[in-house]
Amino acid sequence: MIKRIDHIAIVVEDIDTALGFWRDALGLELTHVEDVPQQQAAVAFLPTGQSEVELVKPTCETSGIARFLAKRGPGLHHICFEVDDIAQTMQLLRQRGVRMIDETPRIGTGGKQIAFVHPQSTHGVLVELYQLTEQEPENRLARQLSLADRVMHQGQVMRAAVLAFLNHLVSGDAPPAGSNGDQPK
Ligand code: ZN
């Protein structure tokens, strides 16, 4: 029933500072940082094979994650397991006397079906269960496309700037206003 660890979420005070360890010292690759309004957080994604480390920074002071950070400091927030049938897993856990936070699965970021197990039953670690849904691969693809689009756009802006600079070198014109430090006040 458990397929793998999908992700491990770590609450941080500052993503750039945390990347100093997780990316720069440990050597994990950072794919992107994303604003996740549903969680009122910014999340940095660092895949490790079949799983992912997520660095989560609260973006408002009243969210659950912000309260967690204020109370317990930075550190492990939850572990998420992918299961093949979330309803069945939840039923099985309840039969075994495990306390759930969510009584029924809910839809999380990107169309995921998720449910949380209460830390009282897990020896202090928040455990998330997750089942891949049909709409999730589509949502994920759409998100990747919009990210790729943004990167492409940034590339085009940069290329335009380089072209303008080269043109300027070739033609020997006066540089465009603002490019040689004469900032307008
Ligand atoms: Zn999670």
JSON list of C-alpha atoms and ligand atoms in Angstrom, two decimals:
[
{"chain": "A", "resi": 1, "resn": "MET", "atom": "CA", "xyz": [0.00, 0.00, 0.00]},
{"chain": "A", "resi": 2, "resn": "ILE", "atom": "CA", "xyz": [2.89, 2.41, 0.65]},
{"chain": "A", "resi": 3, "resn": "LYS", "atom": "CA", "xyz": [4.78, 3.04, -2.61]},
{"chain": "A", "resi": 4, "resn": "ARG", "atom": "CA", "xyz": [7.55, 5.44, -1.60]},
{"chain": "A", "resi": 5, "resn": "ILE", "atom": "CA", "xyz": [8.34, 8.64, 0.25]},
{"chain": "A", "resi": 6, "resn": "ASP", "atom": "CA", "xyz": [7.06, 11.42, -2.01]},
{"chain": "A", "resi": 7, "resn": "HIS", "atom": "CA", "xyz": [8.54, 14.34, -0.13]},
{"chain": "A", "resi": 8, "resn": "ILE", "atom": "CA", "xyz": [9.95, 15.53, 3.16]},
{"chain": "A", "resi": 9, "resn": "ALA", "atom": "CA", "xyz": [8.91, 19.04, 4.14]},
{"chain": "A", "resi": 10, "resn": "ILE", "atom": "CA", "xyz": [11.25, 21.17, 6.22]},
{"chain": "A", "resi": 11, "resn": "VAL", "atom": "CA", "xyz": [10.17, 24.51, 7.65]},
{"chain": "A", "resi": 12, "resn": "VAL", "atom": "CA", "xyz": [12.79, 27.23, 7.26]},
{"chain": "A", "resi": 13, "resn": "GLU", "atom": "CA", "xyz": [13.06, 30.85, 8.29]},
{"chain": "A", "resi": 14, "resn": "ASP", "atom": "CA", "xyz": [14.71, 31.85, 5.03]},
{"chain": "A", "resi": 15, "resn": "ILE", "atom": "CA", "xyz": [14.97, 29.83, 1.82]},
{"chain": "A", "resi": 16, "resn": "ASP", "atom": "CA", "xyz": [18.25, 31.34, 0.56]},
{"chain": "A", "resi": 17, "resn": "THR", "atom": "CA", "xyz": [19.98, 30.68, 3.88]},
{"chain": "A", "resi": 18, "resn": "ALA", "atom": "CA", "xyz": [18.64, 27.12, 4.00]},
{"chain": "A", "resi": 19, "resn": "LEU", "atom": "CA", "xyz": [19.85, 26.51, 0.44]},
{"chain": "A", "resi": 20, "resn": "GLY", "atom": "CA", "xyz": [23.33, 27.21, 1.78]},
{"chain": "A", "resi": 21, "resn": "PHE", "atom": "CA", "xyz": [23.17, 23.74, 3.30]},
{"chain": "A", "resi": 22, "resn": "TRP", "atom": "CA", "xyz": [20.66, 21.73, 1.23]},
{"chain": "A", "resi": 23, "resn": "ARG", "atom": "CA", "xyz": [21.88, 22.83, -2.20]},
{"chain": "A", "resi": 24, "resn": "ASP", "atom": "CA", "xyz": [25.37, 24.28, -1.77]},
{"chain": "A", "resi": 25, "resn": "ALA", "atom": "CA", "xyz": [26.90, 22.04, 0.91]},
{"chain": "A", "resi": 26, "resn": "LEU", "atom": "CA", "xyz": [24.89, 18.83, 0.46]},
{"chain": "A", "resi": 27, "resn": "GLY", "atom": "CA", "xyz": [24.73, 19.17, -3.31]},
{"chain": "A", "resi": 28, "resn": "LEU", "atom": "CA", "xyz": [21.01, 18.64, -4.00]},
{"chain": "A", "resi": 29, "resn": "GLU", "atom": "CA", "xyz": [19.71, 20.23, -7.17]},
{"chain": "A", "resi": 30, "resn": "LEU", "atom": "CA", "xyz": [17.17, 23.03, -6.82]},
{"chain": "A", "resi": 31, "resn": "THR", "atom": "CA", "xyz": [14.54, 22.81, -9.55]},
{"chain": "A", "resi": 32, "resn": "HIS", "atom": "CA", "xyz": [12.55, 25.90, -8.57]},
{"chain": "A", "resi": 33, "resn": "VAL", "atom": "CA", "xyz": [11.04, 28.00, -5.83]},
{"chain": "A", "resi": 34, "resn": "GLU", "atom": "CA", "xyz": [7.30, 28.37, -6.03]},
{"chain": "A", "resi": 35, "resn": "ASP", "atom": "CA", "xyz": [4.73, 30.50, -4.26]},
{"chain": "A", "resi": 36, "resn": "VAL", "atom": "CA", "xyz": [1.98, 28.21, -2.92]},
{"chain": "A", "resi": 37, "resn": "PRO", "atom": "CA", "xyz": [-0.89, 30.50, -1.89]},
{"chain": "A", "resi": 38, "resn": "GLN", "atom": "CA", "xyz": [-3.01, 27.58, -0.56]},
{"chain": "A", "resi": 39, "resn": "GLN", "atom": "CA", "xyz": [-0.33, 26.92, 2.06]},
{"chain": "A", "resi": 40, "resn": "GLN", "atom": "CA", "xyz": [0.58, 30.60, 2.47]},
{"chain": "A", "resi": 41, "resn": "ALA", "atom": "CA", "xyz": [4.17, 29.58, 1.85]},
{"chain": "A", "resi": 42, "resn": "ALA", "atom": "CA", "xyz": [7.04, 29.70, -0.59]},
{"chain": "A", "resi": 43, "resn": "VAL", "atom": "CA", "xyz": [8.43, 26.26, -1.36]},
{"chain": "A", "resi": 44, "resn": "ALA", "atom": "CA", "xyz": [11.84, 25.28, -2.76]},
{"chain": "A", "resi": 45, "resn": "PHE", "atom": "CA", "xyz": [11.88, 21.88, -4.50]},
{"chain": "A", "resi": 46, "resn": "LEU", "atom": "CA", "xyz": [15.01, 19.70, -4.36]},
{"chain": "A", "resi": 47, "resn": "PRO", "atom": "CA", "xyz": [14.46, 16.27, -5.93]},
{"chain": "A", "resi": 48, "resn": "THR", "atom": "CA", "xyz": [16.42, 13.27, -4.69]},
{"chain": "A", "resi": 49, "resn": "GLY", "atom": "CA", "xyz": [15.65, 10.41, -7.06]},
{"chain": "A", "resi": 50, "resn": "GLN", "atom": "CA", "xyz": [12.11, 9.18, -6.37]},
{"chain": "A", "resi": 51, "resn": "SER", "atom": "CA", "xyz": [11.53, 11.70, -3.59]},
{"chain": "A", "resi": 52, "resn": "GLU", "atom": "CA", "xyz": [11.86, 15.39, -2.94]},
{"chain": "A", "resi": 53, "resn": "VAL", "atom": "CA", "xyz": [13.04, 17.63, -0.17]},
{"chain": "A", "resi": 54, "resn": "GLU", "atom": "CA", "xyz": [10.80, 20.69, 0.15]},
{"chain": "A", "resi": 55, "resn": "LEU", "atom": "CA", "xyz": [11.96, 23.78, 2.01]},
{"chain": "A", "resi": 56, "resn": "VAL", "atom": "CA", "xyz": [8.88, 25.61, 3.20]},
{"chain": "A", "resi": 57, "resn": "LYS", "atom": "CA", "xyz": [8.92, 29.23, 4.29]},
{"chain": "A", "resi": 58, "resn": "PRO", "atom": "CA", "xyz": [5.71, 30.83, 5.60]},
{"chain": "A", "resi": 59, "resn": "THR", "atom": "CA", "xyz": [4.60, 33.93, 3.68]},
{"chain": "A", "resi": 60, "resn": "CYS", "atom": "CA", "xyz": [2.13, 35.16, 6.28]},
{"chain": "A", "resi": 61, "resn": "GLU", "atom": "CA", "xyz": [2.30, 35.21, 10.07]},
{"chain": "A", "resi": 62, "resn": "THR", "atom": "CA", "xyz": [-0.94, 33.44, 10.90]},
{"chain": "A", "resi": 63, "resn": "SER", "atom": "CA", "xyz": [-0.68, 30.25, 8.82]},
{"chain": "A", "resi": 64, "resn": "GLY", "atom": "CA", "xyz": [-0.24, 26.83, 10.41]},
{"chain": "A", "resi": 65, "resn": "ILE", "atom": "CA", "xyz": [3.35, 26.71, 9.15]},
{"chain": "A", "resi": 66, "resn": "ALA", "atom": "CA", "xyz": [4.12, 30.14, 10.62]},
{"chain": "A", "resi": 67, "resn": "ARG", "atom": "CA", "xyz": [2.74, 29.02, 13.99]},
{"chain": "A", "resi": 68, "resn": "PHE", "atom": "CA", "xyz": [4.76, 25.81, 13.77]},
{"chain": "A", "resi": 69, "resn": "LEU", "atom": "CA", "xyz": [7.91, 27.85, 13.12]},
{"chain": "A", "resi": 70, "resn": "ALA", "atom": "CA", "xyz": [7.18, 30.26, 15.97]},
{"chain": "A", "resi": 71, "resn": "LYS", "atom": "CA", "xyz": [6.51, 27.44, 18.42]},
{"chain": "A", "resi": 72, "resn": "ARG", "atom": "CA", "xyz": [9.08, 24.80, 17.48]},
{"chain": "A", "resi": 73, "resn": "GLY", "atom": "CA", "xyz": [11.63, 26.62, 15.35]},
{"chain": "A", "resi": 74, "resn": "PRO", "atom": "CA", "xyz": [12.88, 25.46, 11.95]},
{"chain": "A", "resi": 75, "resn": "GLY", "atom": "CA", "xyz": [13.02, 21.74, 11.23]},
{"chain": "A", "resi": 76, "resn": "LEU", "atom": "CA", "xyz": [11.12, 18.71, 9.97]},
{"chain": "A", "resi": 77, "resn": "HIS", "atom": "CA", "xyz": [7.46, 19.52, 9.33]},
{"chain": "A", "resi": 78, "resn": "HIS", "atom": "CA", "xyz": [6.11, 16.35, 7.74]},
{"chain": "A", "resi": 79, "resn": "ILE", "atom": "CA", "xyz": [6.88, 13.22, 5.74]},
{"chain": "A", "resi": 80, "resn": "CYS", "atom": "CA", "xyz": [4.65, 12.38, 2.80]},
{"chain": "A", "resi": 81, "resn": "PHE", "atom": "CA", "xyz": [4.11, 8.82, 1.60]},
{"chain": "A", "resi": 82, "resn": "GLU", "atom": "CA", "xyz": [2.61, 7.99, -1.76]},
{"chain": "A", "resi": 83, "resn": "VAL", "atom": "CA", "xyz": [-0.03, 5.26, -1.48]},
{"chain": "A", "resi": 84, "resn": "ASP", "atom": "CA", "xyz": [-1.92, 3.51, -4.24]},
{"chain": "A", "resi": 85, "resn": "ASP", "atom": "CA", "xyz": [-5.33, 3.84, -2.58]},
{"chain": "A", "resi": 86, "resn": "ILE", "atom": "CA", "xyz": [-5.66, 6.63, -0.02]},
{"chain": "A", "resi": 87, "resn": "ALA", "atom": "CA", "xyz": [-9.23, 5.78, 1.09]},
{"chain": "A", "resi": 88, "resn": "GLN", "atom": "CA", "xyz": [-8.24, 2.17, 1.72]},
{"chain": "A", "resi": 89, "resn": "THR", "atom": "CA", "xyz": [-5.09, 3.18, 3.59]},
{"chain": "A", "resi": 90, "resn": "MET", "atom": "CA", "xyz": [-7.07, 5.57, 5.81]},
{"chain": "A", "resi": 91, "resn": "GLN", "atom": "CA", "xyz": [-9.63, 2.89, 6.58]},
{"chain": "A", "resi": 92, "resn": "LEU", "atom": "CA", "xyz": [-6.92, 0.42, 7.45]},
{"chain": "A", "resi": 93, "resn": "LEU", "atom": "CA", "xyz": [-5.17, 2.93, 9.73]},
{"chain": "A", "resi": 94, "resn": "ARG", "atom": "CA", "xyz": [-8.40, 3.76, 11.55]},
{"chain": "A", "resi": 95, "resn": "GLN", "atom": "CA", "xyz": [-9.04, 0.07, 12.08]},
{"chain": "A", "resi": 96, "resn": "ARG", "atom": "CA", "xyz": [-5.61, -0.11, 13.67]},
{"chain": "A", "resi": 97, "resn": "GLY", "atom": "CA", "xyz": [-6.48, 2.67, 16.09]},
{"chain": "A", "resi": 98, "resn": "VAL", "atom": "CA", "xyz": [-4.59, 5.45, 14.34]},
{"chain": "A", "resi": 99, "resn": "ARG", "atom": "CA", "xyz": [-5.92, 8.98, 14.74]},
{"chain": "A", "resi": 100, "resn": "MET", "atom": "CA", "xyz": [-6.33, 10.98, 11.51]},
{"chain": "A", "resi": 101, "resn": "ILE", "atom": "CA", "xyz": [-6.41, 14.79, 11.14]},
{"chain": "A", "resi": 102, "resn": "ASP", "atom": "CA", "xyz": [-8.43, 14.52, 7.93]},
{"chain": "A", "resi": 103, "resn": "GLU", "atom": "CA", "xyz": [-11.45, 12.25, 8.10]},
{"chain": "A", "resi": 104, "resn": "THR", "atom": "CA", "xyz": [-11.77, 12.19, 4.32]},
{"chain": "A", "resi": 105, "resn": "PRO", "atom": "CA", "xyz": [-9.09, 12.79, 1.67]},
{"chain": "A", "resi": 106, "resn": "ARG", "atom": "CA", "xyz": [-8.89, 16.36, 0.39]},
{"chain": "A", "resi": 107, "resn": "ILE", "atom": "CA", "xyz": [-7.49, 17.87, -2.78]},
{"chain": "A", "resi": 108, "resn": "GLY", "atom": "CA", "xyz": [-4.09, 19.50, -2.29]},
{"chain": "A", "resi": 109, "resn": "THR", "atom": "CA", "xyz": [-1.74, 21.50, -4.51]},
{"chain": "A", "resi": 110, "resn": "GLY", "atom": "CA", "xyz": [-1.80, 20.46, -8.15]},
{"chain": "A", "resi": 111, "resn": "GLY", "atom": "CA", "xyz": [-4.84, 18.20, -7.76]},
{"chain": "A", "resi": 112, "resn": "LYS", "atom": "CA", "xyz": [-3.19, 15.78, -5.33]},
{"chain": "A", "resi": 113, "resn": "GLN", "atom": "CA", "xyz": [-5.42, 13.73, -3.06]},
{"chain": "A", "resi": 114, "resn": "ILE", "atom": "CA", "xyz": [-4.01, 14.05, 0.45]},
{"chain": "A", "resi": 115, "resn": "ALA", "atom": "CA", "xyz": [-4.75, 13.35, 4.12]},
{"chain": "A", "resi": 116, "resn": "PHE", "atom": "CA", "xyz": [-2.78, 13.92, 7.31]},
{"chain": "A", "resi": 117, "resn": "VAL", "atom": "CA", "xyz": [-2.25, 11.47, 10.16]},
{"chain": "A", "resi": 118, "resn": "HIS", "atom": "CA", "xyz": [-2.26, 12.99, 13.64]},
{"chain": "A", "resi": 119, "resn": "PRO", "atom": "CA", "xyz": [1.23, 13.26, 15.23]},
{"chain": "A", "resi": 120, "resn": "GLN", "atom": "CA", "xyz": [-0.23, 11.78, 18.42]},
{"chain": "A", "resi": 121, "resn": "SER", "atom": "CA", "xyz": [-0.37, 8.44, 16.62]},
{"chain": "A", "resi": 122, "resn": "THR", "atom": "CA", "xyz": [2.98, 8.71, 14.84]},
{"chain": "A", "resi": 123, "resn": "HIS", "atom": "CA", "xyz": [5.37, 9.45, 17.72]},
{"chain": "A", "resi": 124, "resn": "GLY", "atom": "CA", "xyz": [5.57, 13.15, 17.02]},
{"chain": "A", "resi": 125, "resn": "VAL", "atom": "CA", "xyz": [5.99, 13.37, 13.26]},
{"chain": "A", "resi": 126, "resn": "LEU", "atom": "CA", "xyz": [3.23, 14.73, 11.05]},
{"chain": "A", "resi": 127, "resn": "VAL", "atom": "CA", "xyz": [2.59, 12.15, 8.30]},
{"chain": "A", "resi": 128, "resn": "GLU", "atom": "CA", "xyz": [0.93, 13.00, 5.00]},
{"chain": "A", "resi": 129, "resn": "LEU", "atom": "CA", "xyz": [-0.62, 10.38, 2.72]},
{"chain": "A", "resi": 130, "resn": "TYR", "atom": "CA", "xyz": [-0.89, 11.13, -0.95]},
{"chain": "A", "resi": 131, "resn": "GLN", "atom": "CA", "xyz": [-2.49, 9.43, -3.91]},
{"chain": "A", "resi": 132, "resn": "LEU", "atom": "CA", "xyz": [-1.79, 10.43, -7.48]},
{"chain": "A", "resi": 133, "resn": "THR", "atom": "CA", "xyz": [-5.00, 11.55, -9.18]},
{"chain": "A", "resi": 134, "resn": "GLU", "atom": "CA", "xyz": [-5.93, 11.62, -12.85]},
{"chain": "A", "resi": 135, "resn": "GLN", "atom": "CA", "xyz": [-5.90, 15.40, -13.08]},
{"chain": "A", "resi": 136, "resn": "GLU", "atom": "CA", "xyz": [-2.56, 15.77, -11.28]},
{"chain": "A", "resi": 137, "resn": "PRO", "atom": "CA", "xyz": [-0.19, 14.93, -14.20]},
{"chain": "A", "resi": 138, "resn": "GLU", "atom": "CA", "xyz": [-2.08, 17.49, -16.32]},
{"chain": "A", "resi": 139, "resn": "ASN", "atom": "CA", "xyz": [-1.88, 20.16, -13.64]},
{"chain": "A", "resi": 140, "resn": "ARG", "atom": "CA", "xyz": [1.79, 19.41, -13.14]},
{"chain": "A", "resi": 141, "resn": "LEU", "atom": "CA", "xyz": [2.46, 19.69, -16.86]},
{"chain": "A", "resi": 142, "resn": "ALA", "atom": "CA", "xyz": [0.57, 22.99, -17.03]},
{"chain": "A", "resi": 143, "resn": "ARG", "atom": "CA", "xyz": [2.63, 24.31, -14.13]},
{"chain": "A", "resi": 144, "resn": "GLN", "atom": "CA", "xyz": [5.88, 23.21, -15.73]},
{"chain": "A", "resi": 145, "resn": "LEU", "atom": "CA", "xyz": [4.84, 24.83, -19.01]},
{"chain": "A", "resi": 146, "resn": "SER", "atom": "CA", "xyz": [4.10, 28.12, -17.29]},
{"chain": "A", "resi": 147, "resn": "LEU", "atom": "CA", "xyz": [7.45, 27.93, -15.49]},
{"chain": "A", "resi": 148, "resn": "ALA", "atom": "CA", "xyz": [9.22, 27.15, -18.78]},
{"chain": "A", "resi": 149, "resn": "ASP", "atom": "CA", "xyz": [7.34, 30.04, -20.34]},
{"chain": "A", "resi": 150, "resn": "ARG", "atom": "CA", "xyz": [8.60, 32.40, -17.66]},
{"chain": "A", "resi": 151, "resn": "VAL", "atom": "CA", "xyz": [12.19, 31.21, -18.11]},
{"chain": "A", "resi": 152, "resn": "MET", "atom": "CA", "xyz": [11.86, 31.60, -21.89]},
{"chain": "A", "resi": 153, "resn": "HIS", "atom": "CA", "xyz": [10.52, 35.10, -21.44]},
{"chain": "A", "resi": 154, "resn": "GLN", "atom": "CA", "xyz": [13.42, 36.02, -19.18]},
{"chain": "A", "resi": 155, "resn": "GLY", "atom": "CA", "xyz": [15.78, 34.58, -21.83]},
{"chain": "A", "resi": 156, "resn": "GLN", "atom": "CA", "xyz": [14.17, 36.76, -24.49]},
{"chain": "A", "resi": 157, "resn": "VAL", "atom": "CA", "xyz": [14.46, 39.87, -22.37]},
{"chain": "A", "resi": 158, "resn": "MET", "atom": "CA", "xyz": [18.12, 39.09, -21.77]},
{"chain": "A", "resi": 159, "resn": "ARG", "atom": "CA", "xyz": [18.73, 38.39, -25.47]},
{"chain": "A", "resi": 160, "resn": "ALA", "atom": "CA", "xyz": [17.14, 41.70, -26.41]},
{"chain": "A", "resi": 161, "resn": "ALA", "atom": "CA", "xyz": [19.42, 43.49, -23.97]},
{"chain": "A", "resi": 162, "resn": "VAL", "atom": "CA", "xyz": [22.51, 41.71, -25.35]},
{"chain": "A", "resi": 163, "resn": "LEU", "atom": "CA", "xyz": [21.47, 42.53, -28.93]},
{"chain": "A", "resi": 164, "resn": "ALA", "atom": "CA", "xyz": [20.97, 46.17, -28.02]},
{"chain": "A", "resi": 165, "resn": "PHE", "atom": "CA", "xyz": [24.41, 46.22, -26.43]},
{"chain": "A", "resi": 166, "resn": "LEU", "atom": "CA", "xyz": [26.05, 44.57, -29.49]},
{"chain": "A", "resi": 167, "resn": "ASN", "atom": "CA", "xyz": [24.25, 46.98, -31.81]},
{"chain": "A", "resi": 168, "resn": "HIS", "atom": "CA", "xyz": [25.57, 49.80, -29.74]},
{"chain": "A", "resi": 169, "resn": "LEU", "atom": "CA", "xyz": [29.14, 48.42, -29.99]},
{"chain": "A", "resi": 170, "resn": "VAL", "atom": "CA", "xyz": [28.84, 48.01, -33.75]},
{"chain": "A", "resi": 171, "resn": "SER", "atom": "CA", "xyz": [27.24, 51.37, -34.46]},
{"chain": "A", "resi": 172, "resn": "GLY", "atom": "CA", "xyz": [29.20, 53.32, -31.87]},
{"chain": "A", "resi": 173, "resn": "ASP", "atom": "CA", "xyz": [26.07, 55.23, -30.91]},
{"chain": "A", "resi": 174, "resn": "ALA", "atom": "CA", "xyz": [25.67, 56.85, -27.54]},
{"chain": "A", "resi": 175, "resn": "PRO", "atom": "CA", "xyz": [24.55, 54.18, -25.09]},
{"chain": "A", "resi": 176, "resn": "PRO", "atom": "CA", "xyz": [20.86, 54.16, -24.21]},
{"chain": "A", "resi": 177, "resn": "ALA", "atom": "CA", "xyz": [19.92, 56.36, -21.25]},
{"chain": "A", "resi": 178, "resn": "GLY", "atom": "CA", "xyz": [20.54, 54.80, -17.87]},
{"chain": "A", "resi": 179, "resn": "SER", "atom": "CA", "xyz": [23.03, 52.20, -19.11]},
{"chain": "A", "resi": 180, "resn": "ASN", "atom": "CA", "xyz": [26.18, 54.09, -18.10]},
{"chain": "A", "resi": 181, "resn": "GLY", "atom": "CA", "xyz": [25.26, 54.87, -14.55]},
{"chain": "A", "resi": 182, "resn": "ASP", "atom": "CA", "xyz": [23.58, 58.23, -15.05]},
{"chain": "A", "resi": 183, "resn": "GLN", "atom": "CA", "xyz": [20.54, 57.24, -13.00]},
{"chain": "A", "resi": 184, "resn": "PRO", "atom": "CA", "xyz": [17.72, 59.72, -13.26]},
{"chain": "A", "resi": 185, "resn": "LYS", "atom": "CA", "xyz": [16.96, 61.17, -9.85]},
{"chain": "B", "resi": 1, "resn": "ZN", "atom": "ZN", "xyz": [3.43, 17.74, 1.94]}
]
